[in-house]
Structures are given as C-alpha cells and as structure tokens.
XYZ file of C-alpha atoms in Angstrom:
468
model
C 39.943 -2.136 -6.085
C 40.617 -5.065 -3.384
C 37.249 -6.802 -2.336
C 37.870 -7.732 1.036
C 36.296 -10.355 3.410
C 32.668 -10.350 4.551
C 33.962 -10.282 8.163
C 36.602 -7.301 7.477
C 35.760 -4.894 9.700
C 35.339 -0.968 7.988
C 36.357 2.252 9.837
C 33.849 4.181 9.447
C 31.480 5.753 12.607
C 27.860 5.436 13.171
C 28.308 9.721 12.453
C 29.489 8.846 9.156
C 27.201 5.807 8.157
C 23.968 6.273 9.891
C 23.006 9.685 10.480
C 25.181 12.088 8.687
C 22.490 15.197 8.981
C 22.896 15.428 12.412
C 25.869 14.301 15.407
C 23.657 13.137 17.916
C 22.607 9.141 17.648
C 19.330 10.160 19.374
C 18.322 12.979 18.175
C 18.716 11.182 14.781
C 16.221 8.084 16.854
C 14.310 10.651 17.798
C 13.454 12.123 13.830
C 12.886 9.077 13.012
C 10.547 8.056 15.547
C 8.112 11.607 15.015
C 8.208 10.774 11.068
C 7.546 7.132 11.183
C 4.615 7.850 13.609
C 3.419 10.501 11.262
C 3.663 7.934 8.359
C 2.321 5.063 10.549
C -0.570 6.886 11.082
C -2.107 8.127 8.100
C -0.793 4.133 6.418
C -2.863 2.352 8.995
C -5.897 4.697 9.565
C -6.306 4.194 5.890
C -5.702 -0.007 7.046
C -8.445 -0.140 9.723
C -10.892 2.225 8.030
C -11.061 -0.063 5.259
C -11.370 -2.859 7.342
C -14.373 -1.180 8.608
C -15.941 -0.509 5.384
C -15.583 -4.181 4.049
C -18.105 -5.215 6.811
C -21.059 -3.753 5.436
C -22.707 -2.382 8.559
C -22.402 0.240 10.646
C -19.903 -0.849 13.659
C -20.478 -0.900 17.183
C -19.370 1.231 20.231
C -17.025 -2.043 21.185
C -15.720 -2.094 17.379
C -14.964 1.068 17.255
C -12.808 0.759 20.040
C -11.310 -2.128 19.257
C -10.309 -0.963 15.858
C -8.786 2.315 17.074
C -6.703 0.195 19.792
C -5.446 -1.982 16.852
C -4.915 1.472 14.810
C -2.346 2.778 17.741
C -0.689 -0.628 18.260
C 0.112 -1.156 14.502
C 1.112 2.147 14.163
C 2.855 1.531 16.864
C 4.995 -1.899 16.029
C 6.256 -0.164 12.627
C 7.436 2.799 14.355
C 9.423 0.755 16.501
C 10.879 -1.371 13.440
C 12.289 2.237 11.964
C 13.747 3.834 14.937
C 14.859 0.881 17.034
C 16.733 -0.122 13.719
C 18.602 3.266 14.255
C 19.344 2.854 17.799
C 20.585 -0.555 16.921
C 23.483 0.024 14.478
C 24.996 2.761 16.695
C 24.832 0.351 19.787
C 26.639 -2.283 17.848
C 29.394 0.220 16.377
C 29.484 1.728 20.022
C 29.946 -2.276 21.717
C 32.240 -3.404 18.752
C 33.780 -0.368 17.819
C 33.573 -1.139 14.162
C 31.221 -2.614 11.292
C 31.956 -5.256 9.030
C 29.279 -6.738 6.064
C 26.499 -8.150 8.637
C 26.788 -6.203 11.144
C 26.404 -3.214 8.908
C 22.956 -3.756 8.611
C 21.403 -7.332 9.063
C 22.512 -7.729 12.561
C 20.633 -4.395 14.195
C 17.639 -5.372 11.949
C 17.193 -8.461 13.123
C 16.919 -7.046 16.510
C 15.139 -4.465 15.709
C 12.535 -6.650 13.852
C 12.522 -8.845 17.001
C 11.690 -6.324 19.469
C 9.385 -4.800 17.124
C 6.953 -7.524 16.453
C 6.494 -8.154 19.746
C 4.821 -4.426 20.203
C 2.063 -5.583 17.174
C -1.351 -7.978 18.029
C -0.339 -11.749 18.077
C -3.143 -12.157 15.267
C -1.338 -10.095 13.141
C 1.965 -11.481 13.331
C 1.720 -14.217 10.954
C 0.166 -12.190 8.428
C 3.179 -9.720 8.742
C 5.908 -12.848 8.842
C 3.841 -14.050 5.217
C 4.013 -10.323 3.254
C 7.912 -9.694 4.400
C 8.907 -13.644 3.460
C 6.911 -12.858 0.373
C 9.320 -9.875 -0.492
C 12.283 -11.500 1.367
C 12.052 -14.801 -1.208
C 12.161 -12.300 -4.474
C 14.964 -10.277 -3.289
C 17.047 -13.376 -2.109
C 16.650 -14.683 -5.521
C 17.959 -11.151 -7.005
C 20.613 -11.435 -4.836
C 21.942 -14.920 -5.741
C 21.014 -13.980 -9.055
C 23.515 -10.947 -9.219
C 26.135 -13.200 -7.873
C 25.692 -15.189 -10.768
C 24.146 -18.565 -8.650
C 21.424 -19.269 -9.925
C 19.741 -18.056 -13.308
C 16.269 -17.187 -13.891
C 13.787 -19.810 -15.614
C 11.195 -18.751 -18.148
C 8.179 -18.475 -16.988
C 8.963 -19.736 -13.654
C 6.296 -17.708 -11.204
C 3.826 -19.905 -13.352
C 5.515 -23.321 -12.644
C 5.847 -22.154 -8.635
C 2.360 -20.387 -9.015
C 0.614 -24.096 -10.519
C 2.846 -26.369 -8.286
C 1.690 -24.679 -4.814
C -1.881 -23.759 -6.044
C -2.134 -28.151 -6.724
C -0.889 -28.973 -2.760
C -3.346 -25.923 -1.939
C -6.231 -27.328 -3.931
C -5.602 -30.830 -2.564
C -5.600 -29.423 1.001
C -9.045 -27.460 0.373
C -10.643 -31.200 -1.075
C -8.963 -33.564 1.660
C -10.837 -30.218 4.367
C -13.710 -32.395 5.240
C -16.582 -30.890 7.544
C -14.547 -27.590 7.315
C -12.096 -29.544 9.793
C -9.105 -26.768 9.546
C -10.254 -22.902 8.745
C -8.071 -20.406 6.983
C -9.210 -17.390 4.823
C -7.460 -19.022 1.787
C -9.712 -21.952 1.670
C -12.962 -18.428 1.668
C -10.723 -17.387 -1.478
C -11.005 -21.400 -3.077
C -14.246 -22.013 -2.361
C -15.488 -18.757 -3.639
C -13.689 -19.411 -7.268
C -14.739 -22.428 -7.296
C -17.541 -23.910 -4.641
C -18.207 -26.264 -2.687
C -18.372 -28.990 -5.190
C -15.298 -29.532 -4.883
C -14.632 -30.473 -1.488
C -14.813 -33.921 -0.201
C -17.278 -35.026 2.159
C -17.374 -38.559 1.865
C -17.567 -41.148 -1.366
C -20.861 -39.960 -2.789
C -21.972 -36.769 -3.244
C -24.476 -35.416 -0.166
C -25.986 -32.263 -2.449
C -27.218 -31.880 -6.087
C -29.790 -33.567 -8.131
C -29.484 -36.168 -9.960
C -29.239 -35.719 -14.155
C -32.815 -36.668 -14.714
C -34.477 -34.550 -12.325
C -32.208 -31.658 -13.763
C -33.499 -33.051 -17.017
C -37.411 -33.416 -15.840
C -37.280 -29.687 -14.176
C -35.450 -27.877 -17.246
C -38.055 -29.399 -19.405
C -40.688 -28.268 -17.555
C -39.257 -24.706 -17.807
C -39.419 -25.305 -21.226
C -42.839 -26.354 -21.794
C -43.909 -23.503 -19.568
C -41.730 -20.988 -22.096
C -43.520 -22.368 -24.954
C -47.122 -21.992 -23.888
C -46.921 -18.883 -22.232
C -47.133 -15.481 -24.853
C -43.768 -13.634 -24.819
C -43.919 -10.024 -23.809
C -44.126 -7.679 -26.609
C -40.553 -6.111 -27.865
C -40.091 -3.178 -29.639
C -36.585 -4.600 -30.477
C -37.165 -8.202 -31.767
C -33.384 -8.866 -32.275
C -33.060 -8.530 -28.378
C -35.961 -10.553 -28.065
C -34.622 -13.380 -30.080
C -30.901 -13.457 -28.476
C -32.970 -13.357 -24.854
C -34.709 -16.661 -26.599
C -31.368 -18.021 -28.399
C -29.811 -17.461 -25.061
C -32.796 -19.109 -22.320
C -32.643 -22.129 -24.893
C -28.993 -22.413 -24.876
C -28.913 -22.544 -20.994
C -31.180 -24.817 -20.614
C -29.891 -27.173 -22.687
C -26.346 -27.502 -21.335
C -28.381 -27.413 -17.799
C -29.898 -30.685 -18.838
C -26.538 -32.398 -20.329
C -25.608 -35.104 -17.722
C -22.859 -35.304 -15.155
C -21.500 -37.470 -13.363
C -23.047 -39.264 -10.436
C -20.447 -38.262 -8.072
C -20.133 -34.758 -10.014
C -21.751 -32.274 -6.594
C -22.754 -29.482 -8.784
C -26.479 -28.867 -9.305
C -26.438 -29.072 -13.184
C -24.527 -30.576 -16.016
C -20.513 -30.177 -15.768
C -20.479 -28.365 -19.282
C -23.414 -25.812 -17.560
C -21.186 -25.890 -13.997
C -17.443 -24.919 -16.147
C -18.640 -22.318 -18.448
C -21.030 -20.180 -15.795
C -18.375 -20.347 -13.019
C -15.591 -19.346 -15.431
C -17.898 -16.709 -16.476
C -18.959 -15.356 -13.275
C -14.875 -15.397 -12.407
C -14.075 -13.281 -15.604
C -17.100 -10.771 -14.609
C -15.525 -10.720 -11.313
C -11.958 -10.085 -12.583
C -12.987 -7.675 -15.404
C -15.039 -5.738 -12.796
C -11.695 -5.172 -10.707
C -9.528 -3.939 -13.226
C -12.070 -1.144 -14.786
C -13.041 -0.221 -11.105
C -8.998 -0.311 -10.176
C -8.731 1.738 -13.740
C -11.134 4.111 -12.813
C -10.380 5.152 -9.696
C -6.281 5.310 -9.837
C -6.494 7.172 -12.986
C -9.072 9.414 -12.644
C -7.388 12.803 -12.739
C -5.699 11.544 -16.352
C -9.260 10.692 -17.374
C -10.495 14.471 -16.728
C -7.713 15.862 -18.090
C -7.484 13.485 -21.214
C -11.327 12.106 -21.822
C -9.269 10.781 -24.928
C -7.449 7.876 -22.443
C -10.766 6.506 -21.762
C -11.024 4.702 -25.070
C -7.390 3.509 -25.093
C -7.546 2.338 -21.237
C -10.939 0.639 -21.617
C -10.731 -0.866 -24.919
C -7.072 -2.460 -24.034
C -6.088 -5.999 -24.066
C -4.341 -5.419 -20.372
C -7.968 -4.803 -18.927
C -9.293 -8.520 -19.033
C -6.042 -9.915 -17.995
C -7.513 -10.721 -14.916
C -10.945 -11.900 -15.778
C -9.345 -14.362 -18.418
C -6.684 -15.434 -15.306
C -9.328 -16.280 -12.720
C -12.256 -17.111 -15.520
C -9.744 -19.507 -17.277
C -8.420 -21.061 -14.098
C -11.956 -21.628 -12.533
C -12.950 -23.069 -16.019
C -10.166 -25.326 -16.657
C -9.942 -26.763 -12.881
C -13.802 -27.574 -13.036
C -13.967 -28.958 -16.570
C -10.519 -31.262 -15.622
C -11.473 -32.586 -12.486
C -15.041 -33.213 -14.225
C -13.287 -34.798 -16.748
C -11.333 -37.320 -14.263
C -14.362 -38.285 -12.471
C -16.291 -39.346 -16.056
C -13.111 -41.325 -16.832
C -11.952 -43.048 -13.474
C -15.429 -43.618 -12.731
C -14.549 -42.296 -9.140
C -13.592 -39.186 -7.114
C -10.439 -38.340 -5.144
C -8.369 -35.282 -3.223
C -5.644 -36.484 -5.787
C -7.618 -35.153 -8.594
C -6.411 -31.665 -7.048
C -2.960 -32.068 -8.567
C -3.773 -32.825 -11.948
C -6.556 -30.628 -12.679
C -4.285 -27.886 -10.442
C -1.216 -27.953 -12.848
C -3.071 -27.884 -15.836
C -5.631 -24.596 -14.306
C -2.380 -22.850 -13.639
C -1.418 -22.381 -16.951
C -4.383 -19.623 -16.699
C -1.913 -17.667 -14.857
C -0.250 -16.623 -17.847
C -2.583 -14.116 -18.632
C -2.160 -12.208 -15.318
C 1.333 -13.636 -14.473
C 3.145 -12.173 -11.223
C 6.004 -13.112 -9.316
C 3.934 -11.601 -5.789
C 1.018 -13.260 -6.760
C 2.937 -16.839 -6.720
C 5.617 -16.244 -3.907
C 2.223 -15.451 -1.646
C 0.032 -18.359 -3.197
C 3.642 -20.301 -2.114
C 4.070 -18.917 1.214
C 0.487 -19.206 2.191
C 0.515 -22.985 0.942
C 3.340 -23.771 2.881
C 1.628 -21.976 6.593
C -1.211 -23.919 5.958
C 0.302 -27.510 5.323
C 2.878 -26.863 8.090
C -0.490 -25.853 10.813
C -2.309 -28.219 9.565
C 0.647 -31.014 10.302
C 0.865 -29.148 13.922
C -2.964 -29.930 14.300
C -2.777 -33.879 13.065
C 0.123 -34.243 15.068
C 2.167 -34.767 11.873
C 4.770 -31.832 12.627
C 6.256 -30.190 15.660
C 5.176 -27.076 16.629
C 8.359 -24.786 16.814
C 7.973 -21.771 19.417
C 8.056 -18.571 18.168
C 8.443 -19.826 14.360
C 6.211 -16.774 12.907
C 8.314 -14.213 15.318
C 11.792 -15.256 14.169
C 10.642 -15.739 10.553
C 9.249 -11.850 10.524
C 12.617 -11.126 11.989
C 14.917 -12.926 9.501
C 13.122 -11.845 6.768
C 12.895 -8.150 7.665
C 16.689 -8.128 8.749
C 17.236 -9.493 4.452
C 14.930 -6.658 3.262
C 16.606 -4.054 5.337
C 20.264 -5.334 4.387
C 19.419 -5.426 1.338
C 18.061 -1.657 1.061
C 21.245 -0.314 3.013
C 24.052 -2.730 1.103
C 22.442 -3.715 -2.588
C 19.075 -2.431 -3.071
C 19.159 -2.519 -6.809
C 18.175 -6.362 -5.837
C 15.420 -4.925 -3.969
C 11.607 -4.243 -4.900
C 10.937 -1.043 -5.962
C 7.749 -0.985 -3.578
C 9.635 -1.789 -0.418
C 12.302 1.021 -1.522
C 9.473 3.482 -1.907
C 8.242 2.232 1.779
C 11.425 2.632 3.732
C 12.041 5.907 1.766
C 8.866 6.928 3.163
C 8.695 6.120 6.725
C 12.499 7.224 7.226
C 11.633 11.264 5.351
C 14.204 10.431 2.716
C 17.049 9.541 5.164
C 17.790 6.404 3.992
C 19.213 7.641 0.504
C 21.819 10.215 2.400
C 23.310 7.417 5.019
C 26.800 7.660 3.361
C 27.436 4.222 2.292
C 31.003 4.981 0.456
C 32.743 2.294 3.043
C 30.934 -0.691 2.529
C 32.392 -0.357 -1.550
C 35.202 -2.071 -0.530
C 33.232 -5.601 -0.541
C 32.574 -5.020 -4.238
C 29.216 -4.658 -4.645
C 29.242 -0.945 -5.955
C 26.497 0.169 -3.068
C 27.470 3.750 -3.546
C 26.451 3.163 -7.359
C 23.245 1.232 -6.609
C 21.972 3.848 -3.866
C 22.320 6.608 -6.823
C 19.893 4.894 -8.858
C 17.748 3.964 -6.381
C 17.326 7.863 -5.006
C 16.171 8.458 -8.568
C 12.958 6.511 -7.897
C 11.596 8.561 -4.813
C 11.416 12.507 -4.208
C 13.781 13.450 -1.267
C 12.477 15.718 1.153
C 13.814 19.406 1.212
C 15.094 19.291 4.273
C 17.647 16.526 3.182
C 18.154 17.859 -0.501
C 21.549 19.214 0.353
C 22.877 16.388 1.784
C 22.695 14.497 -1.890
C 24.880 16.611 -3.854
C-alpha cells in the first residue's frame, strides 16, 4: 500500500471518523460531556476527599467549601478537555473540509487542551503540565522508537533517574535559609534531613564527637548499675542488651567536624537507611493489603506467597539503600576533603542512584526529571538567571496533551496503557469505535494498533455493536 505525505489530506467526514454511533456532531459533544462529568466526578471526589484525610484534623466550614469549589472546577477543566476535543475536530473538518495527519488529531487537541486548562485553578496548572509531560516524554520516545530513531539503552531510567536526582540534590544543599520552597525539597529533606543542607561553612546544629562520646557513656554507666528487669525470655533479654550496646557504640564513633548530624556518620547512615526501608516496606504490604484483599479472602493461601516475596522490599531496599549510600558518600567526602560543599551533591547523587535498581521505573525518573527541571528553571526566574516566559506551564499542558491524544487516536500501541485505560474511561468506550480505517494510508497500521488496544479495556454495551 502507498504511504502518502503527512500533509495529504484524507476524505473521510467527521460522521465517519469521530462519531460514527450517532449523525449529529453535538449530540455526540453532548454524550460526551454527561459521561465525562459522570467520570470527573466520582475521579476527583475521590482527589479532594483524600486531600482532606491527609490533613489529620477535622476541616473547617471555609475548607469545606473551598475543597468542594476546587471539586466542581477540576471536574470541571477535564470535562472540557473531552468534549471540547470533540467539538474541535468537526470544526476543523467543517473550516477545511478535510483531515490530513495533524490535523486529524493533534491540532483540535491542542485547542482543546488550551481552552481547557484555563477552566482549572492556576495552582493546579503546573502540577497538571508536570504529570501529562511526564507521560508525553515516554510516549515520544515510543514513538521515535517505532520509527526506528533512536534505540533504547539498558538501564537507562536509572542513568536519567541518578543524573536529575544529583542537580536536584545540589539544588536542595545550595537552598540556604529555606530561600526557594517546593514540596520536592519536603520529599529530600524527609529521606534524608536537614544535615544536609548548607547553611554556612560550619555546621550551626549537632554536638560535637566528645560530648556524643561523654553522654553515651554516661548512658552506659547508668545501664550497668541499674538491675535489669526480670525476663521470662532471657534470649530477648540479651539481643535487647546486644542491641542497646551496639547502638551506643556506633553513637559514640566520631564524625566529622563539619558532619551536622547529632551522632557518628556510621550511627547517622545505617538508622536513616533503616528508618527509609521501614518506611518503604510499610508501603508495599499496606499497598498489598489493601489492592488485593478480595484475592486474600478468597485464597488465604496468597498471603504467604505475596508477603514472603522478594518484590515486597523492593521499595524499602530503593529508598533505604539510596538514603544510606547518599549519607555514608557525602560523609565520606567531607572526612577526605577535609571540607564541605553543594558539589558533594553530584557525586554522592550518582553513586545513591544506583539504589534505584531495586525499584526501577521509567515514571518514577521522567517525574524526578521533570520536577528537576521546574525547579532549576523557577529558581533561575527568581535569581534573575532566566526569563520568565508567559504562559510557559499553559502551552506546555497543551502541547503535551495534544501528543498524548494524537497518539491514542493515530498509534496508541506507543501509548501507556494507563492513559489508554483513562481516555477509554472518560469517553464510555467511544474512543475504540471512532473508525480510524483512513488514516492507514500513512503507514502506521492504526486500524491494527486500535484492535489491540480495545483488548485492554471492557467496552460499554451500548457501543458493543459498533466493534464487530
């Protein structure tokens, strides 16, 4: 079959193409508006409730308010995004009479992106522009990657996960005083504290090595001529002992002067990389627990397998042995150069990231990439370093939604399975029956692809017919 040009235009209606189930453009809008609000709904009630939850406190008259007004205007902003998308391809077939590659789809997204991000909160948009750029990076990469320019590199979320975790690291030492706030740097300094951040050449908290030394001996002493409580199990009793000794002894071992944790660096590494694997461990048997719990009633034997698995302290060994490795190196640095530095960030960064092999994720590192790069490029806006572009988060949102939705309508084999799911969702199904057959002509076999991809999602009744 003859591939033709990207520009070709393709005779084929927006009756055809769009919204085959029905002849009316806006009674088509119209379905999709009453589903996606229906969607929208229940997706961001969940959203805010949560939101509500995580504060620990009962919320106010004013909060509750405020959170249902941000519950509407969410739900509001992604309804927009699905219908207006509708209303936009059969304008542009209507004004150009036909539809050609980009047009087809990435052109009325676009729009339809713009306008929609407009409806949603200002504070919201950038965390909207991050999550689609996040998903818009991966499936650009499938999609040069199924043209056959570029190839993928082994192990290469680790090496883009390690490089932009070392600029973020460097950025959360060089924050003095707290100087430029983002939740990221909440993230950093609850892995890995405070004693990491720079405020000046010498340290301004902490104890020095012989105090630590004077007041763990002390403990000691006090241990020794005190009676121990009675135990009727004196192997408990002794690891208790075995372990209060241990402790204190790495406690005691020295540190460097400009080291700004309270004890030793040996103590400081192995309790913060523990208290990191607790953390991560905790996650995954709560996340376990909860997602599979009807397979757990059903099958008590799957508690055993699940729990006793290797996959369940992925995790805790990815966030214990980062926090470990990034402590113990930049410990390590300060001992040798006999000084301290933001620069230590990259080293000790790099060589923390190869942690991430245990829990390795191509989301995880496109957002740790993405969030690195909005928080070098505001912080340049606030030194003066950079210019601030107007309306860089709005047209970012829009450019990368207008990929993702191309994408889903021309090639979404290249697309994540997720963000199929989603649009499958807040369009009822409709987005598997809009009868692709004419864009096959630019070689791409989207009739094929859209086969495969209906095989992932359940199809509503309604629209079963239609995919015979």
């Amino acid at each position: 079959m003859q591939v033709l040009s990207k520009m070709t235009p393709v005779p084929v209606t927006c009756l055809e193409y769009v919204h085959p189930w029905t002849q009316s453009c806006t009674v088509a809008t119209a379905e999709l508006m009453i589903i996606g609000v229906q969607y929208c709904l229940r997706i961001y009630a969940a959203v805010y409730a949560l939101s509500l939850v995580m504060r620990g406190r009962i919320p106010s008259l004013p909060e509750l308010k405020k959170t249902l007004r941000g519950w509407l205007q969410s739900t509001a902003f992604l309804t927009t995004n699905a219908f207006s998308y509708s209303i936009m391809m059969c304008s542009l077939r209507r004004l150009l009479g036909s539809y050609n590659f980009y047009t087809a789809s990435y052109v009325p997204a676009f729009f339809a992106a713009l306008i929609s991000i407009m409806v949603e909160r200002s504070s919201r948009r950038a965390l909207l522009a991050l999550y689609v750029s996040n998903v818009a990076t991966e499936t650009m990469w499938n999609i040069l990657q199924s043209r056959g320019l570029v190839r993928s590199i082994p192990h290469g979320e680790i090496a883009i996960f390690g490089v932009a975790n070392s600029v973020l690291m460097y950025c959360y030492r060089k924050n003095r005083q707290k100087e430029y706030r983002d939740s990221m740097f909440d993230v950093v300094r609850f892995a890995i504290g405070d004693s990491e951040v720079m405020k000046g050449d010498a340290p301004s908290e902490g104890v020095e090595p012989s105090a630590v030394q004077n007041v763990v001996g002390r403990a000691e002493s006090s241990q020794r001529g005190s009676k121990s409580p009675k135990c009727s199990l004196p192997f408990i009793q002794a690891a208790v002992q075995a372990y209060l000794q241990l402790t204190g002894r790495l406690k005691a071992m020295g540190k460097h002067k400009l080291c700004r944790h309270r004890y030793g660096c040996v103590y400081d590494t192995l309790s913060s990389g523990g208290r990191m694997f607790s953390i991560g461990l905790g996650i995954q048997v709560v996340m376990k627990a909860v997602l599979q719990m009807r397979k757990f009633i059903s099958r008590p034997a799957l508690l055993r397998k699940t729990f006793l698995s290797k996959d369940i302290a992925r995790l805790g060994l990815f966030l214990g042995g980062f926090t470990s490795i990034y402590k113990m190196s930049s410990c390590l640095l300060r001992h040798f150069t006999d000084s301290d530095s933001p620069m230590f960030a990259f080293p000790s960064g790099l060589l923390a990231s190869v942690a991430f092999a245990f829990y390795s994720d191509n989301t995880i590192a496109l957002y740790i990439m993405w969030k690195t790069l909005q928080i070098t490029y505001n912080w340049g806006i606030e030194k003066g370093y950079l210019p601030r572009v107007p309306g860089f988060t709005v047209m970012l949102y829009a450019v990368s939604t207008a990929l993702l939705f191309h994408a889903a309508t021309i090639e979404p084999q290249n697309l994540r399975p997720s963000y199929w799911k989603f649009l499958h969702s807040i369009s009822g199904g409709r987005i598997c029956i809009m009868d692709r057959s004419g864009f096959d002509v630019y070689g791409l076999n989207t009739s094929g692809q859209i086969r495969t991809m209906m095989n992932l999602c359940k199809t509503e009744p309604i629209l079963q017919g239609r995919l015979s």
